[in-house]
Amino acid sequence: MLNGTPKMNEQQQSAVEELELKVYRLNMKVQLLEAGQNDILKRVLELHGFFLVLEIIIMSTIFSIFFNKFKRNEYYIK
C-alpha cells in the first residue's frame, strides 16, 4: 500500500489508462461539437440579419408603391 491506497496490478492499470484515453477523446469530441455549434449559430444569425434587412426593403418598397398610387389617384389627404 502506498499512502493508504492498494497497489494496482497491470490489468487494472491498463483499464485505467484506457478509460483516461476514452475520457480524453470524449472531451476532444465535445470541444469540436461546441466549436461547430458556435459556427452554425453565427451563420444562422447572419442569415437572420440578411432576411430581416431584405424584409424591411421589400416592405418599404410595397409601402411606397401604394403611397404613390393613392397620391396619384388623389386619395392623398391634404
PDB file of C-alpha atoms in Angstrom:
ATOM      1  CA  MET A   1       0.000   0.000   0.000  1.00  0.00           C
ATOM      2  CA  LEU A   2       1.145   3.469  -0.902  1.00  0.00           C
ATOM      3  CA  ASN A   3      -0.404   6.296   1.093  1.00  0.00           C
ATOM      4  CA  GLY A   4      -3.337   4.145   2.159  1.00  0.00           C
ATOM      5  CA  THR A   5      -4.330   3.051  -1.364  1.00  0.00           C
ATOM      6  CA  PRO A   6      -3.927  -0.506  -2.570  1.00  0.00           C
ATOM      7  CA  LYS A   7      -1.422  -1.132  -5.320  1.00  0.00           C
ATOM      8  CA  MET A   8      -2.929  -1.674  -8.780  1.00  0.00           C
ATOM      9  CA  ASN A   9      -1.946  -4.630 -10.874  1.00  0.00           C
ATOM     10  CA  GLU A  10      -1.119  -4.337 -14.575  1.00  0.00           C
ATOM     11  CA  GLN A  11      -4.647  -5.214 -15.696  1.00  0.00           C
ATOM     12  CA  GLN A  12      -6.176  -2.515 -13.515  1.00  0.00           C
ATOM     13  CA  GLN A  13      -3.542  -0.024 -14.652  1.00  0.00           C
ATOM     14  CA  SER A  14      -4.257  -0.728 -18.327  1.00  0.00           C
ATOM     15  CA  ALA A  15      -8.017  -0.415 -17.697  1.00  0.00           C
ATOM     16  CA  VAL A  16      -7.483   2.955 -16.006  1.00  0.00           C
ATOM     17  CA  GLU A  17      -5.264   4.161 -18.867  1.00  0.00           C
ATOM     18  CA  GLU A  18      -7.864   3.005 -21.401  1.00  0.00           C
ATOM     19  CA  LEU A  19     -10.606   4.887 -19.543  1.00  0.00           C
ATOM     20  CA  GLU A  20      -8.438   8.006 -19.352  1.00  0.00           C
ATOM     21  CA  LEU A  21      -7.883   7.791 -23.115  1.00  0.00           C
ATOM     22  CA  LYS A  22     -11.637   7.417 -23.722  1.00  0.00           C
ATOM     23  CA  VAL A  23     -12.366  10.424 -21.489  1.00  0.00           C
ATOM     24  CA  TYR A  24      -9.741  12.465 -23.363  1.00  0.00           C
ATOM     25  CA  ARG A  25     -11.242  11.504 -26.735  1.00  0.00           C
ATOM     26  CA  LEU A  26     -14.737  12.328 -25.482  1.00  0.00           C
ATOM     27  CA  ASN A  27     -13.559  15.738 -24.267  1.00  0.00           C
ATOM     28  CA  MET A  28     -11.998  16.419 -27.671  1.00  0.00           C
ATOM     29  CA  LYS A  29     -15.251  15.453 -29.437  1.00  0.00           C
ATOM     30  CA  VAL A  30     -17.242  17.749 -27.133  1.00  0.00           C
ATOM     31  CA  GLN A  31     -14.870  20.640 -27.863  1.00  0.00           C
ATOM     32  CA  LEU A  32     -15.213  20.043 -31.616  1.00  0.00           C
ATOM     33  CA  LEU A  33     -19.014  19.949 -31.345  1.00  0.00           C
ATOM     34  CA  GLU A  34     -19.040  23.185 -29.349  1.00  0.00           C
ATOM     35  CA  ALA A  35     -16.879  24.880 -31.971  1.00  0.00           C
ATOM     36  CA  GLY A  36     -19.185  23.591 -34.720  1.00  0.00           C
ATOM     37  CA  GLN A  37     -22.285  24.819 -32.918  1.00  0.00           C
ATOM     38  CA  ASN A  38     -20.776  28.275 -32.484  1.00  0.00           C
ATOM     39  CA  ASP A  39     -20.078  28.391 -36.220  1.00  0.00           C
ATOM     40  CA  ILE A  40     -23.630  27.267 -37.020  1.00  0.00           C
ATOM     41  CA  LEU A  41     -25.087  29.845 -34.625  1.00  0.00           C
ATOM     42  CA  LYS A  42     -23.023  32.573 -36.289  1.00  0.00           C
ATOM     43  CA  ARG A  43     -24.300  31.560 -39.731  1.00  0.00           C
ATOM     44  CA  VAL A  44     -27.922  31.442 -38.538  1.00  0.00           C
ATOM     45  CA  LEU A  45     -27.639  34.926 -37.059  1.00  0.00           C
ATOM     46  CA  GLU A  46     -26.045  36.254 -40.250  1.00  0.00           C
ATOM     47  CA  LEU A  47     -28.862  34.774 -42.344  1.00  0.00           C
ATOM     48  CA  HIS A  48     -31.464  36.132 -39.945  1.00  0.00           C
ATOM     49  CA  GLY A  49     -29.979  39.611 -40.242  1.00  0.00           C
ATOM     50  CA  PHE A  50     -29.858  39.361 -44.027  1.00  0.00           C
ATOM     51  CA  PHE A  51     -33.508  38.325 -44.300  1.00  0.00           C
ATOM     52  CA  LEU A  52     -34.550  40.987 -41.809  1.00  0.00           C
ATOM     53  CA  VAL A  53     -32.914  43.688 -43.940  1.00  0.00           C
ATOM     54  CA  LEU A  54     -34.440  42.147 -47.061  1.00  0.00           C
ATOM     55  CA  GLU A  55     -37.892  42.182 -45.448  1.00  0.00           C
ATOM     56  CA  ILE A  56     -37.515  45.845 -44.493  1.00  0.00           C
ATOM     57  CA  ILE A  57     -36.533  46.732 -48.062  1.00  0.00           C
ATOM     58  CA  ILE A  58     -39.477  44.804 -49.521  1.00  0.00           C
ATOM     59  CA  MET A  59     -41.995  46.274 -47.077  1.00  0.00           C
ATOM     60  CA  SER A  60     -40.775  49.834 -47.647  1.00  0.00           C
ATOM     61  CA  THR A  61     -40.969  49.296 -51.410  1.00  0.00           C
ATOM     62  CA  ILE A  62     -44.535  47.989 -51.171  1.00  0.00           C
ATOM     63  CA  PHE A  63     -45.500  50.871 -48.900  1.00  0.00           C
ATOM     64  CA  SER A  64     -44.031  53.473 -51.249  1.00  0.00           C
ATOM     65  CA  ILE A  65     -45.791  51.903 -54.265  1.00  0.00           C
ATOM     66  CA  PHE A  66     -49.197  52.052 -52.567  1.00  0.00           C
ATOM     67  CA  PHE A  67     -48.494  55.506 -51.163  1.00  0.00           C
ATOM     68  CA  ASN A  68     -47.624  56.832 -54.628  1.00  0.00           C
ATOM     69  CA  LYS A  69     -50.667  55.116 -56.148  1.00  0.00           C
ATOM     70  CA  PHE A  70     -53.033  56.747 -53.659  1.00  0.00           C
ATOM     71  CA  LYS A  71     -51.307  60.088 -54.121  1.00  0.00           C
ATOM     72  CA  ARG A  72     -51.628  59.827 -57.891  1.00  0.00           C
ATOM     73  CA  ASN A  73     -55.341  58.967 -57.625  1.00  0.00           C
ATOM     74  CA  GLU A  74     -55.870  61.964 -55.337  1.00  0.00           C
ATOM     75  CA  TYR A  75     -56.735  59.840 -52.354  1.00  0.00           C
ATOM     76  CA  TYR A  76     -53.952  61.595 -50.553  1.00  0.00           C
ATOM     77  CA  ILE A  77     -55.316  63.649 -47.648  1.00  0.00           C
ATOM     78  CA  LYS A  78     -54.119  67.248 -47.876  1.00  0.00           C
TER      79      LYS A  78
END
